[in-house]
Coordinates of C-alpha atoms in Angstrom, one line a residue:
X1 CA -0.4 -22.3 15.6
X2 CA 1.1 -25.8 16.0
X3 CA 1.8 -26.8 19.7
X4 CA 0.3 -23.6 21.0
X5 CA -1.4 -23.8 24.5
X6 CA -4.5 -22.1 25.7
X7 CA -2.5 -20.0 28.1
X8 CA 0.0 -18.7 25.4
X9 CA -2.2 -15.8 24.4
X10 CA -2.5 -14.6 28.0
X11 CA 1.2 -14.7 28.7
X12 CA 2.0 -13.1 25.3
X13 CA -0.2 -10.2 26.2
X14 CA 2.1 -9.6 29.2
X15 CA 5.1 -9.7 26.8
X16 CA 3.4 -7.2 24.5
X17 CA 2.6 -4.9 27.5
X18 CA 6.3 -5.0 28.4
X19 CA 7.3 -4.2 24.8
X20 CA 5.0 -1.1 24.8
X21 CA 7.0 0.3 27.7
X22 CA 9.9 0.8 25.2
X23 CA 7.9 3.2 23.1
X24 CA 10.2 6.2 22.1
X25 CA 13.0 4.5 24.1
X26 CA 14.0 1.6 21.9
X27 CA 14.5 3.6 18.7
X28 CA 16.1 2.7 16.3
X29 CA 15.6 -0.9 17.5
X30 CA 12.2 -2.6 17.5
X31 CA 10.2 -2.7 20.7
X32 CA 10.5 -6.1 22.4
X33 CA 9.1 -7.5 25.6
X34 CA 10.0 -10.7 27.3
X35 CA 8.3 -12.8 30.0
X36 CA 9.7 -16.0 31.6
X37 CA 7.0 -18.3 32.9
X38 CA 7.6 -21.4 35.0
X39 CA 5.0 -23.6 36.6
X40 CA 2.3 -21.2 35.7
X41 CA 3.9 -18.2 37.3
X42 CA 5.9 -15.2 36.0
X43 CA 9.6 -15.7 36.9
X44 CA 10.8 -12.5 35.1
X45 CA 9.7 -9.8 32.7
X46 CA 11.6 -7.1 30.9
X47 CA 11.6 -4.8 27.9
X48 CA 14.3 -3.3 25.7
X49 CA 15.6 0.2 25.6
X50 CA 18.3 1.3 23.2
X51 CA 20.4 3.1 25.8
X52 CA 20.0 0.1 28.2
X53 CA 21.8 -1.9 25.5
X54 CA 20.8 -5.4 26.5
X55 CA 17.9 -7.0 24.8
X56 CA 14.7 -7.9 26.6
X57 CA 15.3 -11.7 26.6
X58 CA 18.7 -11.2 28.2
X59 CA 17.3 -9.0 30.9
X60 CA 14.5 -11.4 31.6
X61 CA 16.9 -14.4 31.7
X62 CA 19.2 -12.6 34.1
X63 CA 16.3 -11.6 36.3
X64 CA 14.9 -15.2 36.4
X65 CA 18.3 -16.8 37.2
X66 CA 18.0 -20.5 38.0
X67 CA 14.2 -20.3 37.5
X68 CA 14.8 -20.0 33.8
X69 CA 15.7 -23.7 33.5
X70 CA 12.7 -25.6 32.2
X71 CA 10.6 -22.5 31.7
X72 CA 8.8 -20.9 28.7
X73 CA 10.0 -17.6 27.3
X74 CA 7.4 -15.4 25.7
X75 CA 8.6 -12.8 23.1
X76 CA 6.7 -10.5 20.7
X77 CA 9.6 -10.8 18.2
X78 CA 12.0 -13.5 17.1
X79 CA 15.3 -13.5 19.1
X80 CA 18.4 -12.4 17.3
X81 CA 21.0 -15.0 16.3
X82 CA 23.8 -12.6 15.2
X83 CA 26.3 -10.4 17.0
X84 CA 25.7 -6.6 16.9
X85 CA 25.9 -4.3 19.9
X86 CA 25.3 -7.4 22.0
X87 CA 25.9 -11.1 21.5
X88 CA 23.3 -13.4 19.9
X89 CA 20.2 -13.8 22.2
X90 CA 19.6 -17.3 20.9
X91 CA 22.8 -18.5 22.6
X92 CA 21.8 -17.0 25.9
X93 CA 18.4 -18.7 25.6
X94 CA 20.0 -22.0 24.9
X95 CA 22.5 -21.6 27.8
X96 CA 19.8 -20.7 30.2
X97 CA 18.0 -24.0 30.0
X98 CA 14.7 -22.6 28.7
X99 CA 12.8 -25.5 27.1
X100 CA 10.1 -23.6 25.1
X101 CA 10.0 -20.3 23.3
X102 CA 6.8 -18.7 22.1
X103 CA 7.1 -15.7 19.8
X104 CA 4.5 -13.6 18.0
X105 CA 6.4 -13.1 14.7
X106 CA 9.6 -13.5 12.8
X107 CA 12.1 -10.7 12.5
X108 CA 11.0 -8.5 9.6
X109 CA 14.5 -8.2 8.3
X110 CA 14.5 -10.6 5.3
X111 CA 18.2 -11.3 5.9
X112 CA 17.5 -12.5 9.5
X113 CA 13.9 -13.7 9.5
X114 CA 13.6 -17.3 10.7
X115 CA 17.3 -17.9 11.5
X116 CA 16.8 -17.4 15.2
X117 CA 13.9 -19.9 15.3
X118 CA 16.0 -22.4 13.4
X119 CA 18.9 -22.1 15.8
X120 CA 16.7 -22.7 18.8
X121 CA 15.1 -25.7 17.2
X122 CA 18.5 -27.2 16.4
X123 CA 19.3 -26.9 20.0
X124 CA 16.2 -28.9 21.0
X125 CA 14.0 -26.0 22.1
X126 CA 10.4 -26.1 21.2
X127 CA 9.4 -23.0 19.2
X128 CA 5.8 -21.8 18.8
X129 CA 5.1 -18.8 16.4
X130 CA 2.0 -16.8 16.2
X131 CA 0.3 -15.9 19.5
X132 CA -0.4 -12.1 19.6
X133 CA 0.8 -11.7 16.0
X134 CA -1.6 -9.0 15.0
X135 CA -0.7 -6.7 17.8
X136 CA 3.0 -7.5 17.4
X137 CA 2.8 -6.5 13.7
X138 CA 1.3 -3.2 14.6
X139 CA 3.8 -2.5 17.4
X140 CA 6.8 -2.7 15.1
X141 CA 5.3 -1.7 11.8
X142 CA 7.5 1.3 11.4
X143 CA 10.6 -0.8 12.1
X144 CA 9.5 -3.2 9.4
X145 CA 9.0 -0.4 6.8
X146 CA 12.4 1.0 7.6
X147 CA 14.3 -2.2 7.6
X148 CA 12.6 -3.5 4.4
X149 CA 11.8 -0.4 2.4
X150 CA 14.7 1.8 3.6
X151 CA 12.4 4.7 4.4
X152 CA 10.2 5.7 7.4
X153 CA 6.6 4.6 7.7
X154 CA 4.4 7.6 6.9
X155 CA 1.2 8.2 8.9
X156 CA -1.0 11.0 7.6
X157 CA -3.0 12.5 10.5
X158 CA -5.7 15.1 10.0
X159 CA -8.4 16.8 12.0
X160 CA -11.4 17.4 9.8
X161 CA -15.0 18.5 9.8
X162 CA -17.6 16.0 8.6
X163 CA -17.6 17.6 5.2
X164 CA -13.8 17.2 4.9
X165 CA -12.4 20.6 5.8
X166 CA -9.2 21.1 7.8
X167 CA -10.2 24.6 8.9
X168 CA -13.5 26.0 10.1
X169 CA -13.2 29.5 8.5
X170 CA -14.8 32.6 9.9
X171 CA -17.2 35.3 9.0
X172 CA -14.4 37.8 9.7
X173 CA -11.5 37.8 7.2
X174 CA -8.2 36.5 8.5
X175 CA -9.8 35.0 11.6
X176 CA -10.0 31.3 12.0
X177 CA -11.0 29.2 15.0
X178 CA -7.9 27.3 16.1
X179 CA -9.3 23.8 17.1
X180 CA -11.6 21.6 15.1
X181 CA -11.5 18.5 17.4
X182 CA -11.9 17.9 21.1
X183 CA -9.4 17.9 23.9
X184 CA -9.6 14.1 24.0
X185 CA -8.5 13.9 20.3
X186 CA -5.8 16.5 20.8
X187 CA -4.4 14.5 23.7
X188 CA -4.4 11.4 21.5
X189 CA -2.5 13.3 18.9
X190 CA 0.2 14.0 21.4
X191 CA 0.5 10.3 22.0
X192 CA 0.9 9.8 18.2
X193 CA 3.6 12.4 18.2
X194 CA 5.3 10.6 21.2
X195 CA 5.3 7.3 19.2
X196 CA 6.8 9.0 16.2
X197 CA 10.4 9.8 15.4
X198 CA 9.6 12.9 13.2
X199 CA 6.7 15.2 12.5
X200 CA 6.4 16.7 9.0
X201 CA 4.6 19.8 7.7
X202 CA 4.9 22.4 5.0
X203 CA 5.8 26.1 5.1
X204 CA 2.1 26.9 4.4
X205 CA 1.0 25.4 7.7
X206 CA 3.8 27.3 9.6
X207 CA 2.8 30.6 8.0
X208 CA -0.9 30.0 8.7
X209 CA -0.8 28.5 12.2
X210 CA 2.7 29.1 13.7
X211 CA 2.6 25.7 15.4
X212 CA 5.2 24.3 17.8
X213 CA 5.0 20.7 16.6
X214 CA 6.4 19.3 19.8
X215 CA 5.7 16.1 21.8
X216 CA 3.8 17.4 24.8
X217 CA 2.7 14.0 26.1
X218 CA 5.0 14.3 29.1
X219 CA 6.3 10.8 28.5
X220 CA 10.0 9.9 28.4
X221 CA 11.7 9.6 25.0
X222 CA 15.2 8.8 24.0
X223 CA 15.7 11.6 21.5
X224 CA 13.6 14.7 20.7
X225 CA 10.9 14.6 18.1
X226 CA 12.5 15.8 14.9
X227 CA 10.4 18.6 13.4
X228 CA 10.6 18.6 9.6
X229 CA 9.5 21.5 7.4
X230 CA 9.3 21.5 3.6
X231 CA 10.1 25.0 2.6
X232 CA 11.2 25.2 -1.1
X233 CA 12.1 28.9 -1.0
X234 CA 13.2 29.2 2.7
X235 CA 10.4 31.5 3.8
X236 CA 10.5 30.1 7.4
X237 CA 10.2 33.2 9.7
X238 CA 13.0 33.7 12.2
X239 CA 10.4 34.8 14.8
X240 CA 8.2 31.7 14.3
X241 CA 7.7 29.5 17.3
X242 CA 9.3 26.5 15.7
X243 CA 12.5 28.5 15.1
X244 CA 12.5 30.2 18.5
X245 CA 12.4 26.7 20.2
X246 CA 14.8 25.0 17.8
X247 CA 17.6 23.0 19.5
X248 CA 19.0 21.1 16.5
X249 CA 15.6 19.3 16.4
X250 CA 14.2 21.3 13.4
X251 CA 15.2 20.1 9.9
X252 CA 14.2 22.2 6.9
X253 CA 14.3 20.8 3.4
X254 CA 14.6 23.3 0.7
X255 CA 15.4 23.8 -3.0
X256 CA 17.7 26.7 -2.1
X257 CA 21.4 26.4 -1.3
X258 CA 22.1 25.4 2.3
X259 CA 24.8 28.1 2.2
X260 CA 22.5 30.9 1.3
X261 CA 22.1 33.9 3.6
X262 CA 18.6 32.7 4.7
X263 CA 19.9 29.2 5.4
X264 CA 22.8 30.6 7.4
X265 CA 20.5 32.7 9.5
X266 CA 18.4 29.7 10.3
X267 CA 21.5 27.6 11.2
X268 CA 22.6 30.3 13.6
X269 CA 19.3 29.7 15.5
X270 CA 19.8 25.9 15.7
X271 CA 17.8 25.0 12.6
X272 CA 19.3 22.4 10.3
X273 CA 18.9 23.2 6.6
X274 CA 19.4 20.6 3.8
X275 CA 18.9 21.0 0.0
X276 CA 16.9 18.2 -1.5
X277 CA 15.8 17.2 -5.0
X278 CA 12.7 18.7 -6.6
X279 CA 11.2 20.5 -9.6
X280 CA 11.5 24.2 -10.2
X281 CA 9.0 24.9 -7.5
X282 CA 8.2 21.8 -5.5
X283 CA 10.3 19.5 -3.3
X284 CA 10.3 15.8 -4.1
X285 CA 8.7 14.1 -1.1
X286 CA 10.2 10.8 -2.0
X287 CA 13.7 12.3 -1.8
X288 CA 12.8 13.7 1.7
X289 CA 11.7 10.3 2.9
X290 CA 14.8 8.7 1.5
X291 CA 16.9 11.2 3.4
X292 CA 15.0 10.7 6.6
X293 CA 15.5 7.0 6.3
X294 CA 19.3 7.6 6.0
X295 CA 19.1 9.6 9.2
X296 CA 17.6 6.6 11.0
X297 CA 14.1 8.0 11.2
X298 CA 11.7 5.0 11.3
X299 CA 8.3 6.8 11.6
X300 CA 7.0 10.1 10.3
X301 CA 3.7 11.7 11.4
X302 CA 2.4 14.1 8.7
X303 CA 0.5 17.1 10.1
X304 CA 0.2 19.3 7.0
X305 CA -2.1 21.1 4.7
X306 CA -3.9 20.2 1.5
X307 CA -0.9 20.6 -0.9
X308 CA 1.6 18.4 1.1
X309 CA -1.1 15.8 1.9
X310 CA -2.0 15.7 -1.8
X311 CA 1.6 15.4 -3.0
X312 CA 2.2 12.5 -0.6
X313 CA -1.0 10.7 -1.5
X314 CA -0.5 11.2 -5.2
X315 CA 3.0 9.7 -5.0
X316 CA 1.8 6.7 -3.0
X317 CA 4.0 7.6 -0.1
X318 CA 1.3 7.4 2.7
X319 CA 1.2 4.1 4.5
X320 CA -1.4 4.8 7.1
X321 CA -4.3 7.3 7.6
X322 CA -5.6 8.6 11.0
X323 CA -8.5 10.9 10.4
X324 CA -10.2 12.6 13.3
X325 CA -13.7 13.8 12.3
X326 CA -15.4 16.4 14.5
X327 CA -19.2 16.5 14.5
X328 CA -19.2 19.9 12.7
X329 CA -20.0 21.0 9.2
X330 CA -18.6 24.1 7.5
X331 CA -20.8 24.0 4.5
X332 CA -18.2 25.5 2.1
X333 CA -14.6 24.8 1.1
X334 CA -12.0 26.3 3.5
X335 CA -9.0 23.9 3.4
X336 CA -9.7 20.4 2.0
X337 CA -7.9 17.3 3.3
X338 CA -5.8 17.1 0.1
X339 CA -5.3 18.8 -3.2
X340 CA -4.1 16.6 -6.0
X341 CA -2.3 18.4 -8.9
X342 CA -4.0 18.0 -12.3
X343 CA -2.6 15.0 -14.2
X344 CA -1.2 13.4 -11.0
X345 CA -1.7 9.7 -10.5
X346 CA -5.0 8.7 -8.9
X347 CA -4.3 8.1 -5.2
X348 CA -7.7 6.6 -4.4
X349 CA -7.4 3.1 -3.0
X350 CA -9.5 1.1 -0.6
X351 CA -8.2 1.3 3.0
X352 CA -7.1 -1.9 4.5
X353 CA -7.7 -3.0 8.2
X354 CA -10.0 -0.1 8.8
X355 CA -11.0 0.7 12.4
X356 CA -13.6 3.3 13.5
X357 CA -13.8 4.4 17.1
X358 CA -15.0 7.3 19.3
X359 CA -12.4 9.9 20.4
X360 CA -14.5 11.9 22.9
X361 CA -17.2 13.5 20.7
X362 CA -15.2 12.9 17.6
X363 CA -14.7 9.9 15.3
X364 CA -11.3 8.4 14.5
X365 CA -11.0 6.5 11.2
X366 CA -7.8 4.5 11.0
X367 CA -6.7 2.5 8.0
X368 CA -3.8 1.4 5.9
X369 CA -3.0 2.1 2.3
X370 CA -0.5 -0.6 2.1
X371 CA 0.7 -3.7 4.0
X372 CA 4.0 -2.5 5.4
X373 CA 5.3 -6.1 5.6
X374 CA 4.6 -6.9 2.0
X375 CA 4.1 -3.8 -0.1
X376 CA 7.0 -1.6 -0.9

């Protein structure tokens, strides 16, 4: 990192902390934090929310006032140089008298990337790129996937026993213990839901578990978590919890007509129904993700059963895995993590950037199946 200073990483961490405050509030924009530092002290700090309109750097510059002149501005993302809902942030930075800008990464939009930095340099402002880059990449990886690949980033989350089963089973028929993992892990899943725009499951999971699939983190969010159900034959029960709590935040993809009697009954209860492409019996998951991208959904958390998991993996549509392993063994097959149809493409691939950590008594294995900034 040319011209970087020893203190840059420390100040950038403050900018990243600010950016994280925009989780679930900046959508569909990226999360951005800004810190203005002058004479070794913070003169201003701010983060962006979509409803607040103004970008983080503008808020920080306004807060700093005259103290911005001669200061350093820390940003986790390249400042914009084009007019959208607001004017170009580069021009406000230049006008403020800021002499140095430190940013973690370029804008992931290939049509924009680097232009903001070039504009600042032409104005005589020193630009340093790179401090905090790894965390900045993770922070806005779903935005990068959406802006570059035109579909949401897909994270497959599963709670499993050590021998890879999604259900514990029971000695008594039709009785199944509800939870595999600990309260600590379940609370972490709520944070994952909070950070997501949509949660996706299949009708099999609805019929088996009757889940709510809501964000119960208690944290503020700009718009409700979209609950997406793949239901090729429209079997979703009207008395299911997801239907009873629908407030236009449940979207069902089906192979049936959206004007069918079943679809109309669901619509009367606040459930959105859309017909989507597929085979005679199975919905095309790629078509679902393309439609969600059109709806401005940047991130999808998959909490489904073996068939949906297998279909997504076989089609290469999973970007990230988050697997919670409880210290339990079933000893026989109940519900495996994924079922791959015979003849389907081999989904096996080495995970990238793997992290393993404790989640209460459980283990969380996190890894990527693709680099969302390069693979599409």
